[in-house]
PDB file of C-alpha atoms in Angstrom:
ATOM      1  CA  THR G   1      62.651 139.345 -13.511  1.00  0.00           C
ATOM      2  CA  ASP G   2      59.351 140.730 -12.228  1.00  0.00           C
ATOM      3  CA  HIS G   3      59.484 138.222  -9.381  1.00  0.00           C
ATOM      4  CA  LEU G   4      62.822 139.384  -7.957  1.00  0.00           C
ATOM      5  CA  PRO G   5      63.001 141.783  -5.000  1.00  0.00           C
ATOM      6  CA  VAL G   6      64.240 145.307  -5.694  1.00  0.00           C
ATOM      7  CA  ARG G   7      66.158 146.023  -2.466  1.00  0.00           C
ATOM      8  CA  THR G   8      66.336 142.875  -0.363  1.00  0.00           C
ATOM      9  CA  GLY G   9      68.394 139.731  -0.796  1.00  0.00           C
ATOM     10  CA  ALA G  10      67.296 136.537  -2.494  1.00  0.00           C
ATOM     11  CA  LEU G  11      68.610 133.092  -3.295  1.00  0.00           C
ATOM     12  CA  LEU G  12      68.263 132.000  -6.917  1.00  0.00           C
ATOM     13  CA  VAL G  13      68.664 128.348  -7.930  1.00  0.00           C
ATOM     14  CA  CYS G  14      69.385 127.555 -11.588  1.00  0.00           C
ATOM     15  CA  ASN G  15      69.798 124.379 -13.585  1.00  0.00           C
ATOM     16  CA  THR G  16      73.105 123.677 -15.277  1.00  0.00           C
ATOM     17  CA  ARG G  17      74.668 121.267 -17.711  1.00  0.00           C
ATOM     18  CA  ARG G  18      77.849 119.433 -16.854  1.00  0.00           C
ATOM     19  CA  PHE G  19      81.036 121.360 -17.619  1.00  0.00           C
ATOM     20  CA  SER G  20      79.224 124.597 -18.449  1.00  0.00           C
ATOM     21  CA  LEU G  21      79.367 128.090 -17.009  1.00  0.00           C
ATOM     22  CA  SER G  22      75.620 128.642 -17.193  1.00  0.00           C
ATOM     23  CA  SER G  23      75.423 130.001 -13.636  1.00  0.00           C
ATOM     24  CA  VAL G  24      78.024 132.668 -14.434  1.00  0.00           C
ATOM     25  CA  TYR G  25      76.236 133.669 -17.645  1.00  0.00           C
ATOM     26  CA  ALA G  26      72.844 133.644 -15.928  1.00  0.00           C
ATOM     27  CA  ALA G  27      74.203 135.844 -13.119  1.00  0.00           C
ATOM     28  CA  PHE G  28      75.529 138.358 -15.664  1.00  0.00           C
ATOM     29  CA  ALA G  29      72.269 138.345 -17.647  1.00  0.00           C
ATOM     30  CA  LEU G  30      70.104 138.796 -14.555  1.00  0.00           C
ATOM     31  CA  SER G  31      72.407 141.476 -13.185  1.00  0.00           C
ATOM     32  CA  GLU G  32      72.035 143.442 -16.398  1.00  0.00           C
ATOM     33  CA  ALA G  33      68.264 142.924 -16.526  1.00  0.00           C
ATOM     34  CA  ILE G  34      67.569 144.075 -12.949  1.00  0.00           C
ATOM     35  CA  ASP G  35      70.374 146.643 -12.789  1.00  0.00           C
ATOM     36  CA  ARG G  36      71.720 145.111  -9.598  1.00  0.00           C
ATOM     37  CA  PRO G  37      74.701 142.824  -8.933  1.00  0.00           C
ATOM     38  CA  VAL G  38      73.984 139.095  -8.802  1.00  0.00           C
ATOM     39  CA  ARG G  39      76.636 136.970  -7.075  1.00  0.00           C
ATOM     40  CA  PHE G  40      77.214 133.400  -8.241  1.00  0.00           C
ATOM     41  CA  VAL G  41      78.376 130.440  -6.178  1.00  0.00           C
ATOM     42  CA  GLY G  42      81.014 127.989  -7.291  1.00  0.00           C
ATOM     43  CA  ARG G  43      84.273 129.809  -7.806  1.00  0.00           C
ATOM     44  CA  PRO G  44      87.466 127.814  -7.294  1.00  0.00           C
ATOM     45  CA  ASP G  45      89.777 128.583  -4.395  1.00  0.00           C
ATOM     46  CA  VAL G  46      92.999 128.452  -6.424  1.00  0.00           C
ATOM     47  CA  ALA G  47      94.872 131.236  -8.165  1.00  0.00           C
ATOM     48  CA  PRO G  48      94.602 132.755 -10.733  1.00  0.00           C
ATOM     49  CA  ALA G  49      91.068 131.612 -11.641  1.00  0.00           C
ATOM     50  CA  GLY G  50      89.749 131.955  -8.091  1.00  0.00           C
ATOM     51  CA  SER G  51      90.888 135.532  -7.624  1.00  0.00           C
ATOM     52  CA  PHE G  52      89.544 136.555 -11.034  1.00  0.00           C
ATOM     53  CA  MET G  53      86.150 134.962 -10.362  1.00  0.00           C
ATOM     54  CA  ARG G  54      86.008 136.586  -6.919  1.00  0.00           C
ATOM     55  CA  ARG G  55      86.446 139.986  -8.587  1.00  0.00           C
ATOM     56  CA  ILE G  56      83.552 139.376 -10.954  1.00  0.00           C
ATOM     57  CA  GLY G  57      81.219 138.302  -8.133  1.00  0.00           C
ATOM     58  CA  GLY G  58      81.993 134.666  -7.412  1.00  0.00           C
ATOM     59  CA  LEU G  59      81.542 133.083  -3.994  1.00  0.00           C
ATOM     60  CA  LEU G  60      82.914 129.833  -2.634  1.00  0.00           C
ATOM     61  CA  ALA G  61      80.405 126.990  -2.458  1.00  0.00           C
ATOM     62  CA  THR G  62      80.217 127.118   1.332  1.00  0.00           C
ATOM     63  CA  PRO G  63      77.150 127.834   3.467  1.00  0.00           C
ATOM     64  CA  ALA G  64      79.068 130.550   5.361  1.00  0.00           C
ATOM     65  CA  ASP G  65      79.774 132.554   2.181  1.00  0.00           C
ATOM     66  CA  VAL G  66      76.176 132.227   0.990  1.00  0.00           C
ATOM     67  CA  LEU G  67      74.802 133.224   4.404  1.00  0.00           C
ATOM     68  CA  GLY G  68      77.086 136.261   4.603  1.00  0.00           C
ATOM     69  CA  ALA G  69      75.977 137.501   1.184  1.00  0.00           C
ATOM     70  CA  LEU G  70      72.284 136.939   1.954  1.00  0.00           C
ATOM     71  CA  GLN G  71      72.573 138.751   5.287  1.00  0.00           C
ATOM     72  CA  HIS G  72      73.984 141.736   3.383  1.00  0.00           C
ATOM     73  CA  HIS G  73      70.868 141.769   1.144  1.00  0.00           C
ATOM     74  CA  GLU G  74      72.658 140.519  -1.948  1.00  0.00           C
ATOM     75  CA  ILE G  75      71.142 138.363  -4.664  1.00  0.00           C
ATOM     76  CA  VAL G  76      72.975 135.031  -4.809  1.00  0.00           C
ATOM     77  CA  LEU G  77      72.708 132.447  -7.594  1.00  0.00           C
ATOM     78  CA  ILE G  78      73.519 128.795  -6.890  1.00  0.00           C
ATOM     79  CA  SER G  79      73.392 125.881  -9.328  1.00  0.00           C
ATOM     80  CA  ALA G  80      71.682 122.570  -9.022  1.00  0.00           C
ATOM     81  CA  GLU G  81      73.876 119.554  -9.762  1.00  0.00           C
ATOM     82  CA  GLY G  82      74.907 119.397 -13.394  1.00  0.00           C
ATOM     83  CA  THR G  83      73.063 117.037 -15.719  1.00  0.00           C
ATOM     84  CA  ASN G  84      73.779 115.696 -19.190  1.00  0.00           C
ATOM     85  CA  HIS G  85      70.438 116.834 -20.571  1.00  0.00           C
ATOM     86  CA  PRO G  86      69.654 120.578 -20.669  1.00  0.00           C
ATOM     87  CA  ARG G  87      66.022 120.048 -19.693  1.00  0.00           C
ATOM     88  CA  ASN G  88      66.614 118.144 -16.480  1.00  0.00           C
ATOM     89  CA  ALA G  89      66.867 119.874 -13.144  1.00  0.00           C
ATOM     90  CA  GLY G  90      69.597 118.291 -11.061  1.00  0.00           C
ATOM     91  CA  LYS G  91      69.483 117.815  -7.316  1.00  0.00           C
ATOM     92  CA  VAL G  92      69.510 121.123  -5.437  1.00  0.00           C
ATOM     93  CA  PRO G  93      72.221 121.226  -2.736  1.00  0.00           C
ATOM     94  CA  HIS G  94      70.290 121.606   0.516  1.00  0.00           C
ATOM     95  CA  GLU G  95      73.400 122.785   2.373  1.00  0.00           C
ATOM     96  CA  LEU G  96      73.442 125.898   0.148  1.00  0.00           C
ATOM     97  CA  VAL G  97      69.684 126.453   0.505  1.00  0.00           C
ATOM     98  CA  GLY G  98      70.028 126.302   4.297  1.00  0.00           C
ATOM     99  CA  PRO G  99      71.454 129.839   4.580  1.00  0.00           C
ATOM    100  CA  ALA G 100      68.285 131.213   2.940  1.00  0.00           C
ATOM    101  CA  VAL G 101      66.207 129.433   5.598  1.00  0.00           C
ATOM    102  CA  VAL G 102      68.425 130.857   8.350  1.00  0.00           C
ATOM    103  CA  ALA G 103      68.445 134.390   6.901  1.00  0.00           C
ATOM    104  CA  GLY G 104      64.730 134.320   6.041  1.00  0.00           C
ATOM    105  CA  THR G 105      65.340 135.323   2.425  1.00  0.00           C
ATOM    106  CA  PRO G 106      63.115 134.235  -0.458  1.00  0.00           C
ATOM    107  CA  VAL G 107      64.171 131.455  -2.847  1.00  0.00           C
ATOM    108  CA  TYR G 108      63.423 131.543  -6.593  1.00  0.00           C
ATOM    109  CA  PRO G 109      63.925 128.891  -9.292  1.00  0.00           C
ATOM    110  CA  VAL G 110      65.757 130.110 -12.408  1.00  0.00           C
ATOM    111  CA  ALA G 111      65.568 128.011 -15.571  1.00  0.00           C
ATOM    112  CA  THR G 112      68.333 128.469 -18.137  1.00  0.00           C
ATOM    113  CA  MET G 113      68.450 127.146 -21.671  1.00  0.00           C
ATOM    114  CA  SER G 114      71.097 127.771 -24.314  1.00  0.00           C
ATOM    115  CA  SER G 115      71.856 126.466 -27.744  1.00  0.00           C
ATOM    116  CA  ALA G 116      75.034 124.463 -28.247  1.00  0.00           C
ATOM    117  CA  LEU G 117      75.293 125.572 -31.875  1.00  0.00           C
ATOM    118  CA  GLY G 118      74.305 129.229 -31.635  1.00  0.00           C
ATOM    119  CA  ARG G 119      74.323 132.213 -29.344  1.00  0.00           C
ATOM    120  CA  GLY G 120      70.685 131.925 -28.314  1.00  0.00           C
ATOM    121  CA  ALA G 121      69.944 131.668 -24.615  1.00  0.00           C
ATOM    122  CA  ARG G 122      66.963 132.021 -22.315  1.00  0.00           C
ATOM    123  CA  VAL G 123      66.756 132.692 -18.585  1.00  0.00           C
ATOM    124  CA  GLU G 124      63.405 132.578 -16.817  1.00  0.00           C
ATOM    125  CA  VAL G 125      62.808 133.371 -13.145  1.00  0.00           C
ATOM    126  CA  GLY G 126      59.894 131.569 -11.534  1.00  0.00           C
ATOM    127  CA  PRO G 127      57.791 132.751  -8.611  1.00  0.00           C
ATOM    128  CA  GLN G 128      59.084 132.481  -5.067  1.00  0.00           C
ATOM    129  CA  VAL G 129      59.068 128.964  -3.643  1.00  0.00           C
ATOM    130  CA  ARG G 130      57.320 128.993  -0.299  1.00  0.00           C
ATOM    131  CA  PRO G 131      57.697 126.062   2.099  1.00  0.00           C
ATOM    132  CA  ARG G 132      54.553 123.997   2.538  1.00  0.00           C
ATOM    133  CA  ARG G 133      55.012 123.934   6.329  1.00  0.00           C
ATOM    134  CA  LYS G 134      57.035 125.888   8.795  1.00  0.00           C
ATOM    135  CA  ARG G 135      59.766 123.630  10.124  1.00  0.00           C
ATOM    136  CA  ARG G 136      62.860 124.072  12.173  1.00  0.00           C
ATOM    137  CA  GLY G 137      66.135 122.267  11.834  1.00  0.00           C
ATOM    138  CA  PRO G 138      67.750 120.536   8.888  1.00  0.00           C
ATOM    139  CA  LEU G 139      64.501 119.157   7.456  1.00  0.00           C
ATOM    140  CA  ALA G 140      63.399 122.674   6.521  1.00  0.00           C
ATOM    141  CA  GLU G 141      66.295 123.136   4.125  1.00  0.00           C
ATOM    142  CA  VAL G 142      65.958 119.629   2.663  1.00  0.00           C
ATOM    143  CA  GLU G 143      62.245 120.086   1.972  1.00  0.00           C
ATOM    144  CA  LEU G 144      62.804 123.542   0.491  1.00  0.00           C
ATOM    145  CA  ALA G 145      65.578 122.210  -1.776  1.00  0.00           C
ATOM    146  CA  ASP G 146      63.255 119.442  -3.018  1.00  0.00           C
ATOM    147  CA  GLN G 147      60.482 121.961  -3.681  1.00  0.00           C
ATOM    148  CA  VAL G 148      62.845 124.232  -5.613  1.00  0.00           C
ATOM    149  CA  GLN G 149      63.986 121.300  -7.762  1.00  0.00           C
ATOM    150  CA  HIS G 150      60.345 120.418  -8.492  1.00  0.00           C
ATOM    151  CA  HIS G 151      59.483 124.018  -9.476  1.00  0.00           C
ATOM    152  CA  LEU G 152      62.630 124.284 -11.590  1.00  0.00           C
ATOM    153  CA  GLN G 153      61.712 121.099 -13.452  1.00  0.00           C
ATOM    154  CA  ARG G 154      58.199 122.449 -14.113  1.00  0.00           C
ATOM    155  CA  ILE G 155      59.649 125.600 -15.686  1.00  0.00           C
ATOM    156  CA  LEU G 156      62.042 123.538 -17.827  1.00  0.00           C
ATOM    157  CA  ASP G 157      59.184 121.274 -18.954  1.00  0.00           C
ATOM    158  CA  GLY G 158      57.284 124.376 -20.040  1.00  0.00           C
ATOM    159  CA  PHE G 159      60.078 125.599 -22.305  1.00  0.00           C
ATOM    160  CA  GLY G 160      59.180 123.142 -25.099  1.00  0.00           C
ATOM    161  CA  GLY G 161      60.421 123.522 -28.676  1.00  0.00           C
ATOM    162  CA  VAL G 162      63.684 122.443 -30.194  1.00  0.00           C
ATOM    163  CA  GLN G 163      67.004 122.644 -28.415  1.00  0.00           C
ATOM    164  CA  THR G 164      69.572 123.145 -31.155  1.00  0.00           C
ATOM    165  CA  GLY G 165      67.398 124.177 -34.062  1.00  0.00           C
ATOM    166  CA  VAL G 166      68.410 121.070 -36.011  1.00  0.00           C
ATOM    167  CA  ALA G 167      65.647 118.481 -35.550  1.00  0.00           C
ATOM    168  CA  PRO G 168      67.721 115.343 -36.355  1.00  0.00           C
ATOM    169  CA  LEU G 169      70.352 116.360 -33.808  1.00  0.00           C
ATOM    170  CA  ASP G 170      67.699 116.951 -31.165  1.00  0.00           C
ATOM    171  CA  TRP G 171      66.127 113.575 -31.894  1.00  0.00           C
ATOM    172  CA  LEU G 172      69.511 111.832 -31.597  1.00  0.00           C
ATOM    173  CA  ALA G 173      70.297 113.677 -28.344  1.00  0.00           C
ATOM    174  CA  GLU G 174      67.102 112.390 -26.732  1.00  0.00           C
ATOM    175  CA  GLY G 175      67.834 108.758 -27.650  1.00  0.00           C
TER     176      GLY G 175
END
């Protein structure tokens, strides 16, 4: 959490597994660690789940909602596409990274790892991803999204160790 800004807004991009709520849990964990609210993207727009998730900080997965939150100096967490393997970074949605380019807010990769059999979890925030070149237009957000995915995968590769704590299960999961 040393990388995150204290007063300004930021866009965080985390990995996620299919059918998991890792972005919600990561937002809660980071919010507690930095003593500042962290909004998460991906709430449904149907009652009653949508209204409940809005109350706990959820945003719709639309560029307008993300841009509005970033312009109000909030920290927003989006998820890469879900994958079957916990150590793979999915494709980062460039349309949700675009508001960070427009607002001029920093973007940080956030790697999450949790155990399927226990309560152990880990969230690690990487350093700010800076674009290689200054670009205008839609290519800026596409290139930044690709860079974030690359940095996120590097953090996940550095986690190492076992996933579940049961070596035969981990070996079978990789096969």
